[in-house]
PDB file of N, CA and C in Angstrom:
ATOM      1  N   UNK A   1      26.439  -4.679 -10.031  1.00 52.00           N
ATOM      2  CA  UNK A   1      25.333  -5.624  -9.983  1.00 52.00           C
ATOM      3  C   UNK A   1      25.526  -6.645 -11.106  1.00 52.00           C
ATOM      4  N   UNK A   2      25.676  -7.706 -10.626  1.00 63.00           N
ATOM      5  CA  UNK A   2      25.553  -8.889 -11.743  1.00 63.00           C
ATOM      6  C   UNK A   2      24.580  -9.147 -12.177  1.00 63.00           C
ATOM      7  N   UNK A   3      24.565 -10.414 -13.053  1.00 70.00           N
ATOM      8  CA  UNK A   3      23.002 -10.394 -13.949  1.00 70.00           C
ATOM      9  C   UNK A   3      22.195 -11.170 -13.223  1.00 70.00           C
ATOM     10  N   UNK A   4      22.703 -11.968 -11.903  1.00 70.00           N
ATOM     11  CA  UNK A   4      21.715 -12.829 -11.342  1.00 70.00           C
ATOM     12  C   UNK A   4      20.927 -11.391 -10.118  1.00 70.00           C
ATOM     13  N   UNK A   5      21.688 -10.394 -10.007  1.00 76.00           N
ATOM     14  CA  UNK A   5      21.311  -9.585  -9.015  1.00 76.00           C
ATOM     15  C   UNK A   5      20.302  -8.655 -10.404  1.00 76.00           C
ATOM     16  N   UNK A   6      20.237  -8.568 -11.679  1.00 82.00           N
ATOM     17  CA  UNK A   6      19.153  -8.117 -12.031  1.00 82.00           C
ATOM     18  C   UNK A   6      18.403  -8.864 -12.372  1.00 82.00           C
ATOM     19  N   UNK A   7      18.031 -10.114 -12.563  1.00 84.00           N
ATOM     20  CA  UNK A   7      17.106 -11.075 -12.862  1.00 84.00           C
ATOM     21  C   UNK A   7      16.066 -10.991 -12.064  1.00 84.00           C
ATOM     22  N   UNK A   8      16.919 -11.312 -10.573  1.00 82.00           N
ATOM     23  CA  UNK A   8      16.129 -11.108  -9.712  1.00 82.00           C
ATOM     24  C   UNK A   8      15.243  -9.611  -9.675  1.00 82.00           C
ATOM     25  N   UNK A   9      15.838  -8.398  -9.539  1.00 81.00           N
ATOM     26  CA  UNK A   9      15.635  -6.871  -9.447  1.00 81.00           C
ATOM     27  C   UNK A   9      14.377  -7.163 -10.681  1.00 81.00           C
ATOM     28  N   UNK A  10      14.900  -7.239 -11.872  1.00 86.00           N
ATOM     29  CA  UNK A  10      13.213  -7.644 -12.838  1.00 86.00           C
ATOM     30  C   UNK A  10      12.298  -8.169 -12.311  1.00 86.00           C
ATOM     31  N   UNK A  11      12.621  -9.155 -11.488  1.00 87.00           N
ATOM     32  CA  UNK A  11      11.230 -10.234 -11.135  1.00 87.00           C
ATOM     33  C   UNK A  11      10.783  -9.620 -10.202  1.00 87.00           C
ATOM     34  N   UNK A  12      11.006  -8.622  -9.235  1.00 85.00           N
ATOM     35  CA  UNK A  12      10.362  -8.259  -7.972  1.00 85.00           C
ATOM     36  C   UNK A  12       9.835  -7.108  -8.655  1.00 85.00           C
ATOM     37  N   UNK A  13      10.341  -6.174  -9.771  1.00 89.00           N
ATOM     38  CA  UNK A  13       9.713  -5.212 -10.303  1.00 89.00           C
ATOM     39  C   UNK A  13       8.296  -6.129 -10.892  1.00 89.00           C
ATOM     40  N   UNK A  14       8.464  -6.745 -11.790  1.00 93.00           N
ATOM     41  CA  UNK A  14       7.338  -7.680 -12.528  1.00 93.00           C
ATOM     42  C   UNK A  14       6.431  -7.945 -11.166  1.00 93.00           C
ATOM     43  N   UNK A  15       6.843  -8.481 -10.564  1.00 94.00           N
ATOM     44  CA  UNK A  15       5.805  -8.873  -9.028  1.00 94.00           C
ATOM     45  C   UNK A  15       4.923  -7.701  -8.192  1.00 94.00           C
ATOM     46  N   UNK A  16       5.673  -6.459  -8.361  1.00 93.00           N
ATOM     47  CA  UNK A  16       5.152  -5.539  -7.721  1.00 93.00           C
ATOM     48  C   UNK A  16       4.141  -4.601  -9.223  1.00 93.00           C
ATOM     49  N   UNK A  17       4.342  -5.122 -10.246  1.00 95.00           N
ATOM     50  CA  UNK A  17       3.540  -4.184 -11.368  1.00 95.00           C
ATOM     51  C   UNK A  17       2.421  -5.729 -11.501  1.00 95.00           C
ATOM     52  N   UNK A  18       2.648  -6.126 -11.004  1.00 96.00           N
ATOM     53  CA  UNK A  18       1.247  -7.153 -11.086  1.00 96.00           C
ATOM     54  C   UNK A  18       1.029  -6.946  -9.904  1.00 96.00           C
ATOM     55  N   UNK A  19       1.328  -6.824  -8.609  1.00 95.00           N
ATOM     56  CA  UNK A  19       0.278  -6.747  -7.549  1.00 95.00           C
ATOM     57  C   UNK A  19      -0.734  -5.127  -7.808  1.00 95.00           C
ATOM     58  N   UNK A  20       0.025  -4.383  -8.073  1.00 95.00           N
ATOM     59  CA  UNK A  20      -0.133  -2.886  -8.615  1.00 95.00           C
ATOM     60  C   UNK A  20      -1.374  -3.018  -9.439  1.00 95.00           C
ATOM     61  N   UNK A  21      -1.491  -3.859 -10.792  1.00 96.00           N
ATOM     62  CA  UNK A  21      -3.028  -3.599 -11.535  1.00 96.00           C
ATOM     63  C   UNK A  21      -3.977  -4.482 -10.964  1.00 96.00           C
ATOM     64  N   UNK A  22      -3.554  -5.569  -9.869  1.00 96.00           N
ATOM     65  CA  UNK A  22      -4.233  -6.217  -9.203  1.00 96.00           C
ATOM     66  C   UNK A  22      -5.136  -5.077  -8.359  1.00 96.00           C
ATOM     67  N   UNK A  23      -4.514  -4.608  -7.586  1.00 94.00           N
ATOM     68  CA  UNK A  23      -5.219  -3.500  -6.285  1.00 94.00           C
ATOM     69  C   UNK A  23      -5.503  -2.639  -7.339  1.00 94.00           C
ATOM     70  N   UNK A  24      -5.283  -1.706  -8.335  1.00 96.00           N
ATOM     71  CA  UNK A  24      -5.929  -0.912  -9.077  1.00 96.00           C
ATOM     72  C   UNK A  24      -7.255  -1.421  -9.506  1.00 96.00           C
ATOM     73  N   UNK A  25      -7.268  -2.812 -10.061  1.00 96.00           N
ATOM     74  CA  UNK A  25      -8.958  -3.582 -10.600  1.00 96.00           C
ATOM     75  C   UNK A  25      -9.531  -3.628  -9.251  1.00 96.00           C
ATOM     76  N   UNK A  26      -8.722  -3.894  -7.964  1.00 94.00           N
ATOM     77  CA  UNK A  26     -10.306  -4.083  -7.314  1.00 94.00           C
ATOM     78  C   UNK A  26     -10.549  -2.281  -6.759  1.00 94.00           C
ATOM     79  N   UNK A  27      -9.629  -1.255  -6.920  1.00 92.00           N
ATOM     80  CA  UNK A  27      -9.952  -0.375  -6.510  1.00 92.00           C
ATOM     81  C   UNK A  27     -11.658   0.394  -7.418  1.00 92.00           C
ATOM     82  N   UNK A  28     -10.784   0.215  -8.963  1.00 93.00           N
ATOM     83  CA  UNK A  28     -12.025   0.193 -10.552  1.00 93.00           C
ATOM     84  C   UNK A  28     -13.404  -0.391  -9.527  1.00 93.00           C
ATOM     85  N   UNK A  29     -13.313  -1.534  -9.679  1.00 94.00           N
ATOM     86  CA  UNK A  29     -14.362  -2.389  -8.695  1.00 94.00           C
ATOM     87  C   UNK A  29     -15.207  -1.247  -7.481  1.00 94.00           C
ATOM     88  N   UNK A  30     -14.368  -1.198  -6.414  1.00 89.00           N
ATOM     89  CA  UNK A  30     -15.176  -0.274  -5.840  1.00 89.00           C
ATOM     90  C   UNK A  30     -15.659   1.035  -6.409  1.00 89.00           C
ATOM     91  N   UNK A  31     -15.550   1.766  -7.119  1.00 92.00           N
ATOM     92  CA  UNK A  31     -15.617   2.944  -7.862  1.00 92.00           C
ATOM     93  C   UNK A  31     -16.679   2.599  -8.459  1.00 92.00           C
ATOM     94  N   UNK A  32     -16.550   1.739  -9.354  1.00 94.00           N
ATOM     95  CA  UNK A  32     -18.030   1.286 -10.398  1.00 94.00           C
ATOM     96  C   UNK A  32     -19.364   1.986  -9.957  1.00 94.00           C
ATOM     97  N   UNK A  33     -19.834   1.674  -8.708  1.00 94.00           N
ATOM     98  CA  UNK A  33     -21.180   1.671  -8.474  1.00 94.00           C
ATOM     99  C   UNK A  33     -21.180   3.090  -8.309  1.00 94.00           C
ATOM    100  N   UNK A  34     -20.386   3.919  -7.784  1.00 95.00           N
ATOM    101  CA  UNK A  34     -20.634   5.563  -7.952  1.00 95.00           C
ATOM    102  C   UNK A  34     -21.248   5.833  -9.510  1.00 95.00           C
ATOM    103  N   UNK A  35     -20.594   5.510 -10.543  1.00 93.00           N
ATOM    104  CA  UNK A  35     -20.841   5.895 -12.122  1.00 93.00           C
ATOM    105  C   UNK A  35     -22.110   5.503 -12.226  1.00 93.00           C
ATOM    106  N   UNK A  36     -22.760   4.361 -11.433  1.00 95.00           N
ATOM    107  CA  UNK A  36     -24.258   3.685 -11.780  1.00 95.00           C
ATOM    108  C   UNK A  36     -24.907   4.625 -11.047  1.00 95.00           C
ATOM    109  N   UNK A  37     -24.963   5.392 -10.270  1.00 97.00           N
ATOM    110  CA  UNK A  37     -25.567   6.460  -9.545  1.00 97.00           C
ATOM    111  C   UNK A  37     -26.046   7.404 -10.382  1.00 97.00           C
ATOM    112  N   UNK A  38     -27.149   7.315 -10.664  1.00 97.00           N
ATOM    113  CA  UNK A  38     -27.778   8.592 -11.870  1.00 97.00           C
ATOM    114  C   UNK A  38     -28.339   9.794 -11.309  1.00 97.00           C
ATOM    115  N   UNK A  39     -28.916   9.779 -10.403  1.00 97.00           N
ATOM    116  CA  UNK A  39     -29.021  11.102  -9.348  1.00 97.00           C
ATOM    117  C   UNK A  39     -27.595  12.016  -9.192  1.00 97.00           C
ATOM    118  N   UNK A  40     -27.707  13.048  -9.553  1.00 96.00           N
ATOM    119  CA  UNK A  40     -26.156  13.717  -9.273  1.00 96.00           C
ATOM    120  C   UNK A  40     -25.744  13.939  -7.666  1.00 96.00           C
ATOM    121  N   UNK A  41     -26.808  14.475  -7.124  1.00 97.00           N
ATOM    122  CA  UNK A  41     -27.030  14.684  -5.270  1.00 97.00           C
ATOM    123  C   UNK A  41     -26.357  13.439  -4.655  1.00 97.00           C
ATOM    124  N   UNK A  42     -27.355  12.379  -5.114  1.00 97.00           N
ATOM    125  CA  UNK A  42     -27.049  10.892  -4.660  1.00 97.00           C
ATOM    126  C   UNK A  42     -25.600  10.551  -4.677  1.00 97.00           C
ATOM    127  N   UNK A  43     -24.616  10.543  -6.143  1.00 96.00           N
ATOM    128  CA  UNK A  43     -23.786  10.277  -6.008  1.00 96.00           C
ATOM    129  C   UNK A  43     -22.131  10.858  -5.531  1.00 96.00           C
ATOM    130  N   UNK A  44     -23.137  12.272  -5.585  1.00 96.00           N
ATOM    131  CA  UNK A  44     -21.937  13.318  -4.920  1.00 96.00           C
ATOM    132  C   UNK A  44     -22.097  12.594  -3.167  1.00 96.00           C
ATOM    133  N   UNK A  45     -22.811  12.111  -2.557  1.00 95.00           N
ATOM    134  CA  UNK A  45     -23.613  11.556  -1.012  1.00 95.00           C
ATOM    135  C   UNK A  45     -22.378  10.086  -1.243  1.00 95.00           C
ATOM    136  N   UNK A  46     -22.614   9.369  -2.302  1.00 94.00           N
ATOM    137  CA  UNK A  46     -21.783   8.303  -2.194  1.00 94.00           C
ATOM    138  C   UNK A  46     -20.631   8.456  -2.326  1.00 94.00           C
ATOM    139  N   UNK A  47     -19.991   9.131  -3.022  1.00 94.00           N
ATOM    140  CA  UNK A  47     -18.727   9.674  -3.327  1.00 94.00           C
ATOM    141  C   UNK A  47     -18.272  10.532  -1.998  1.00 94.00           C
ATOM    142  N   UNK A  48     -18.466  11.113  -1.649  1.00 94.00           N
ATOM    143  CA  UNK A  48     -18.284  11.680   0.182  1.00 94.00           C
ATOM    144  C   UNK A  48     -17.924  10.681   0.814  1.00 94.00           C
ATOM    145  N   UNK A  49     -19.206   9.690   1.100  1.00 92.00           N
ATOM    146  CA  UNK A  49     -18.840   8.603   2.197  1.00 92.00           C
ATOM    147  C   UNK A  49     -17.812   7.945   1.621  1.00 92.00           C
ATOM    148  N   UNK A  50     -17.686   7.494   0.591  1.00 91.00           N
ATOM    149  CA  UNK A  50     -16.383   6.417   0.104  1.00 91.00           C
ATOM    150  C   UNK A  50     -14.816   7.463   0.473  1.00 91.00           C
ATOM    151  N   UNK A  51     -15.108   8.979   0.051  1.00 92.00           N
ATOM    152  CA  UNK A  51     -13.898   9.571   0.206  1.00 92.00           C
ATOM    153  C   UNK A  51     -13.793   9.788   2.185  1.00 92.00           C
ATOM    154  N   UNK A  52     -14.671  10.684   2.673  1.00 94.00           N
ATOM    155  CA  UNK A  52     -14.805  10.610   4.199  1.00 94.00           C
ATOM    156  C   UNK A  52     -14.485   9.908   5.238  1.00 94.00           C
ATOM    157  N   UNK A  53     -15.330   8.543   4.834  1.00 91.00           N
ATOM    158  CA  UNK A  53     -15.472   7.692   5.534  1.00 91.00           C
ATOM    159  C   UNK A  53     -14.796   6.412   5.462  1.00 91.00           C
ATOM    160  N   UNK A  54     -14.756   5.713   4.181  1.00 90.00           N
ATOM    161  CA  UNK A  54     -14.069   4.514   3.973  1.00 90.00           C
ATOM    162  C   UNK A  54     -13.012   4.737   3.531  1.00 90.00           C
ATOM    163  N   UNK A  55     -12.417   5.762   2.574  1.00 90.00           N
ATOM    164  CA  UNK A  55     -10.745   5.799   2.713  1.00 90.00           C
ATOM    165  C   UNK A  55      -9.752   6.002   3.573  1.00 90.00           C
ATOM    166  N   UNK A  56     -10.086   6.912   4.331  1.00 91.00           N
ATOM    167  CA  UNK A  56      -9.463   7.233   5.673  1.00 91.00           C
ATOM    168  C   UNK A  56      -9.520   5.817   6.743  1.00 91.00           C
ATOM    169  N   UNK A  57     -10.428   5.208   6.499  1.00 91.00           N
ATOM    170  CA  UNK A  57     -10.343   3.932   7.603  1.00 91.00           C
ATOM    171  C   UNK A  57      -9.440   2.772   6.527  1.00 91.00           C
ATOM    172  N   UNK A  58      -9.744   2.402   5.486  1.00 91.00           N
ATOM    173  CA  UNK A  58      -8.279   2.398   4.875  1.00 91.00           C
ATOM    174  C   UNK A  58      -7.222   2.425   4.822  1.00 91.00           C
ATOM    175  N   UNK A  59      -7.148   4.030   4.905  1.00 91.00           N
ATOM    176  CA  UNK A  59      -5.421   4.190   5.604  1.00 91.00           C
ATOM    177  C   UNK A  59      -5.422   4.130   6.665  1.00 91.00           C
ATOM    178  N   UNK A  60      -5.621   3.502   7.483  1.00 91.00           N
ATOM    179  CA  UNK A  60      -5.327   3.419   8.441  1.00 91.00           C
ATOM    180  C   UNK A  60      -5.057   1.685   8.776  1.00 91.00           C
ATOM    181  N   UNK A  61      -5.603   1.153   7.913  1.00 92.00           N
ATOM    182  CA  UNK A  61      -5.666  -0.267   7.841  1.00 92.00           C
ATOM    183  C   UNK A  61      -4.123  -0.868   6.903  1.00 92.00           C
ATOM    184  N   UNK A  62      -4.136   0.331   6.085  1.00 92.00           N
ATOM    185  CA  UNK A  62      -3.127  -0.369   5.478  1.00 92.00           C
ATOM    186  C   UNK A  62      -1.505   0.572   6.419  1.00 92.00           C
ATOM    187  N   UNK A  63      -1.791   1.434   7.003  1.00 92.00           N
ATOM    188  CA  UNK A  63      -1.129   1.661   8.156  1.00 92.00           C
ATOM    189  C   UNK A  63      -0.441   0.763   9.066  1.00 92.00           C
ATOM    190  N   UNK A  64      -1.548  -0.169   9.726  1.00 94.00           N
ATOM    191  CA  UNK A  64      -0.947  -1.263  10.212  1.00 94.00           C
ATOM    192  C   UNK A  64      -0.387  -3.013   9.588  1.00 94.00           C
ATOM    193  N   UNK A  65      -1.058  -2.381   8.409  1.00 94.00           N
ATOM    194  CA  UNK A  65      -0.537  -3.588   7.591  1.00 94.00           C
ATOM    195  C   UNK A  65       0.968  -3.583   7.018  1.00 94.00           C
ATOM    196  N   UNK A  66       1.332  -2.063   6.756  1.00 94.00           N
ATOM    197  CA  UNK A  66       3.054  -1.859   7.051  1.00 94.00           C
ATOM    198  C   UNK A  66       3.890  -1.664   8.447  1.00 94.00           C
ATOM    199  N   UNK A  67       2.690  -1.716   9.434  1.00 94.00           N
ATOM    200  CA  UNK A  67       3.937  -1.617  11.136  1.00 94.00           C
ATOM    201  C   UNK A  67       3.753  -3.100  11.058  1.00 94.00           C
ATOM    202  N   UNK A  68       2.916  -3.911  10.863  1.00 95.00           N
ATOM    203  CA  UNK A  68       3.035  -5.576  10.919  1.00 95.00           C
ATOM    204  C   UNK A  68       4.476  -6.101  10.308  1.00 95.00           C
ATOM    205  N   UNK A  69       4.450  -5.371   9.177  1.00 95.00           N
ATOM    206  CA  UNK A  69       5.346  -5.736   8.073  1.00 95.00           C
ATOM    207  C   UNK A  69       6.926  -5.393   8.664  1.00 95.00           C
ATOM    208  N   UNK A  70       6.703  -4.550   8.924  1.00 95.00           N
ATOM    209  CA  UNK A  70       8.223  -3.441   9.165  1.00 95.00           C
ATOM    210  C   UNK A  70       8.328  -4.615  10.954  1.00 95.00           C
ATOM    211  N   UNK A  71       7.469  -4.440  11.422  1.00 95.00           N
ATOM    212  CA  UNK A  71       8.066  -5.109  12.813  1.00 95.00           C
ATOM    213  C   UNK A  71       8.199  -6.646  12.825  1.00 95.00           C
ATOM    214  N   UNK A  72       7.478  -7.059  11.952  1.00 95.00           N
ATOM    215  CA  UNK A  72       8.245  -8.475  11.304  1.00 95.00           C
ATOM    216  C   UNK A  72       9.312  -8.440  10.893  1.00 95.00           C
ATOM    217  N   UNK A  73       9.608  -8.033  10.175  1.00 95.00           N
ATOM    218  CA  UNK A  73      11.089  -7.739   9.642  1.00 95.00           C
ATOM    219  C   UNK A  73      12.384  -7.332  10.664  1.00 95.00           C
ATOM    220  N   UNK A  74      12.044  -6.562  11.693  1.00 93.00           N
ATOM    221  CA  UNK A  74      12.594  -6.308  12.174  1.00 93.00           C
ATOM    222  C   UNK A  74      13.264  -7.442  13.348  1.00 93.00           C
ATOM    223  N   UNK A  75      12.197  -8.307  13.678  1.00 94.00           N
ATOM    224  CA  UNK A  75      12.709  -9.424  14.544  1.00 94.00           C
ATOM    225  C   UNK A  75      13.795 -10.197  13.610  1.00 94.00           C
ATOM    226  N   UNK A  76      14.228  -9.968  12.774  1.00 94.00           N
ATOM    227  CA  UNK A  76      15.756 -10.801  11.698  1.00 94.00           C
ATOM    228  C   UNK A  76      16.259  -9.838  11.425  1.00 94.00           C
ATOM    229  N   UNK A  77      16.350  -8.563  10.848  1.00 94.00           N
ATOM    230  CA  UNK A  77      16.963  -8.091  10.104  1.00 94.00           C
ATOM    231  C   UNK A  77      17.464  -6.802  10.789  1.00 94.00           C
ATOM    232  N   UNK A  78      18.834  -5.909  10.726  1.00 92.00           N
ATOM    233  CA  UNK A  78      18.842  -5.425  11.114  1.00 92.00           C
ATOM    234  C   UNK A  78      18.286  -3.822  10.221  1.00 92.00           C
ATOM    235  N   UNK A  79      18.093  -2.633  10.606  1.00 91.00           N
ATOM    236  CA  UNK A  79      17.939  -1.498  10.247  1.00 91.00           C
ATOM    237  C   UNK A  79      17.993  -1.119   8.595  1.00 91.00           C
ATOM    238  N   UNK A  80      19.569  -1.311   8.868  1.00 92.00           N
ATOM    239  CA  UNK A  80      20.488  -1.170   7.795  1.00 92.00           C
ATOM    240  C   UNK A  80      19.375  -2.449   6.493  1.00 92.00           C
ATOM    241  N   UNK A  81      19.594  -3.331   6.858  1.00 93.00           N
ATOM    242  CA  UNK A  81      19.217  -4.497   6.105  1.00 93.00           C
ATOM    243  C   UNK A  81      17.809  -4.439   5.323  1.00 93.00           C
ATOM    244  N   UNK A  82      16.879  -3.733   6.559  1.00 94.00           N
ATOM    245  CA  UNK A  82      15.403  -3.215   6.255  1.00 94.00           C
ATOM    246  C   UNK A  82      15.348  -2.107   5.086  1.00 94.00           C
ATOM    247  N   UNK A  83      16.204  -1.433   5.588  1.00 93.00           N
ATOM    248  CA  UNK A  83      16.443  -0.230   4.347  1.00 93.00           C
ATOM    249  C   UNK A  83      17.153  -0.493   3.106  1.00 93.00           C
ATOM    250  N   UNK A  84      17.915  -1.199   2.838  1.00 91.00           N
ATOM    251  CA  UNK A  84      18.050  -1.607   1.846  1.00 91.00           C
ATOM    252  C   UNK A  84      17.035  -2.081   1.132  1.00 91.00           C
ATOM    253  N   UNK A  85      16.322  -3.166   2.036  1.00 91.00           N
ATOM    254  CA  UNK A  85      15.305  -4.446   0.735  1.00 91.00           C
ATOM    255  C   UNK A  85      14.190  -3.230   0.548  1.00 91.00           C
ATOM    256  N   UNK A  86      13.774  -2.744   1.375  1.00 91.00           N
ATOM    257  CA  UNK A  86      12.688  -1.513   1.226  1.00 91.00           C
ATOM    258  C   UNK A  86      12.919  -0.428   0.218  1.00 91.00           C
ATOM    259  N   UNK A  87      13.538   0.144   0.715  1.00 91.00           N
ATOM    260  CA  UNK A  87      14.326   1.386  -0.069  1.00 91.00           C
ATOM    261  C   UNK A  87      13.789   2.824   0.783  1.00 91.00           C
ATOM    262  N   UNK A  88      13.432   2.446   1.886  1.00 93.00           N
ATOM    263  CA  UNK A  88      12.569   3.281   3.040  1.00 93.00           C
ATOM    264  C   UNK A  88      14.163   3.800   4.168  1.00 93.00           C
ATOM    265  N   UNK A  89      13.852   4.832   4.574  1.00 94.00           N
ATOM    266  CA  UNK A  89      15.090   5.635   5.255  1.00 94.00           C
ATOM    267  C   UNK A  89      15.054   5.065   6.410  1.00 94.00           C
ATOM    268  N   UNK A  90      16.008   5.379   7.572  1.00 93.00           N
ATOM    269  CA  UNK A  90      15.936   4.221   9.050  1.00 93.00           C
ATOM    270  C   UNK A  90      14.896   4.695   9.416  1.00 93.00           C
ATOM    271  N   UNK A  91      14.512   6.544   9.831  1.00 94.00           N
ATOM    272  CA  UNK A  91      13.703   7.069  10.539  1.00 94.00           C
ATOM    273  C   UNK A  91      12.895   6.941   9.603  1.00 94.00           C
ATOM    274  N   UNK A  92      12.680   6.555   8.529  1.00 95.00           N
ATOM    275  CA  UNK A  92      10.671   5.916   8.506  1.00 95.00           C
ATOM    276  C   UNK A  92      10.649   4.776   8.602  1.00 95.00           C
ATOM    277  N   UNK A  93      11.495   3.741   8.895  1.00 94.00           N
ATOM    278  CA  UNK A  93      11.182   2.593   9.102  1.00 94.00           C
ATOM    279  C   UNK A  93      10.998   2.371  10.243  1.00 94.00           C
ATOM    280  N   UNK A  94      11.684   3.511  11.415  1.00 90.00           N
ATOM    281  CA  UNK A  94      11.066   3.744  12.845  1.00 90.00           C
ATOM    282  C   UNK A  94       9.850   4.214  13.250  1.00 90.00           C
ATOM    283  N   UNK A  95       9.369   5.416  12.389  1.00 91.00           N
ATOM    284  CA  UNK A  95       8.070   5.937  12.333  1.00 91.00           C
ATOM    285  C   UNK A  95       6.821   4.653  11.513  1.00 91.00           C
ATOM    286  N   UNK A  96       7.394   3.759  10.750  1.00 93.00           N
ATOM    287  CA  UNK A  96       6.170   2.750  10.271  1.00 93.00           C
ATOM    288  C   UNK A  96       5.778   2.010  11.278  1.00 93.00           C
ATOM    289  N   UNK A  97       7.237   1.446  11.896  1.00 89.00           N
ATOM    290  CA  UNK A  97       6.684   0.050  13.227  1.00 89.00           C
ATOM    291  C   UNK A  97       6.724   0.884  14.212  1.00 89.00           C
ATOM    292  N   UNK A  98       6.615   2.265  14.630  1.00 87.00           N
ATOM    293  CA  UNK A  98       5.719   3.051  15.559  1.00 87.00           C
ATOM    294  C   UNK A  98       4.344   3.323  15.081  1.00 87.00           C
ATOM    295  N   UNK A  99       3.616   3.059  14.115  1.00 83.00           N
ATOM    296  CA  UNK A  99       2.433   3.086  13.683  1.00 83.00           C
ATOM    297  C   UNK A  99       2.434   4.708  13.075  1.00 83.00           C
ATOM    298  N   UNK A 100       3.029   5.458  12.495  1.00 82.00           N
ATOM    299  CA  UNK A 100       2.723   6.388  12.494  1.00 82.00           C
ATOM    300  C   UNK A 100       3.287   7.047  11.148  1.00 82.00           C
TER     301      UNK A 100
END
């Protein structure tokens, strides 16, 4: 690897540790209002639904937000090519843009 092939390799690390405390603050964000919950009942009730109900629909959202990704990719690139820039194996890059 040459130094223009780690310059780059830094900057996509740097890019992905800033999208990273990005989605961590707004995750903080959603969390907040559980801690303002002073009833213990109450917030064990909110804490359920956020774990139950809205994470699971979540993953599932961000589910298709990687078969979007992976089957975009796939109309240019071949397999091989996907797995490389990813670092994802062929058969999960088959199982992502199968939704699953």
């Amino acid at each position: 690897m040459d130094t223009t092939d780690d310059a780059e390799q830094q900057g996509v690390e740097r890019e992905l540790a800033e999208l990273r405390a990005r989605m961590a603050k707004h995750l903080d964000a959603a969390l907040a209002p559980l801690a303002e919950i002073a009833d213990p009942v109450k917030r064990e009730r909110a804490a359920r639904i956020l774990a139950d109900d809205l994470l699971p629909d979540t993953v599932k959202r961000v589910k298709g937000v990687r078969g979007d990704a992976v089957r975009e990719l796939r109309q240019t690139l071949t397999l091989a090519a996907i797995k490389e820039r990813t670092g994802l194996s062929t058969a999960r890059i088959d199982q992502i843009a199968k939704g699953r």
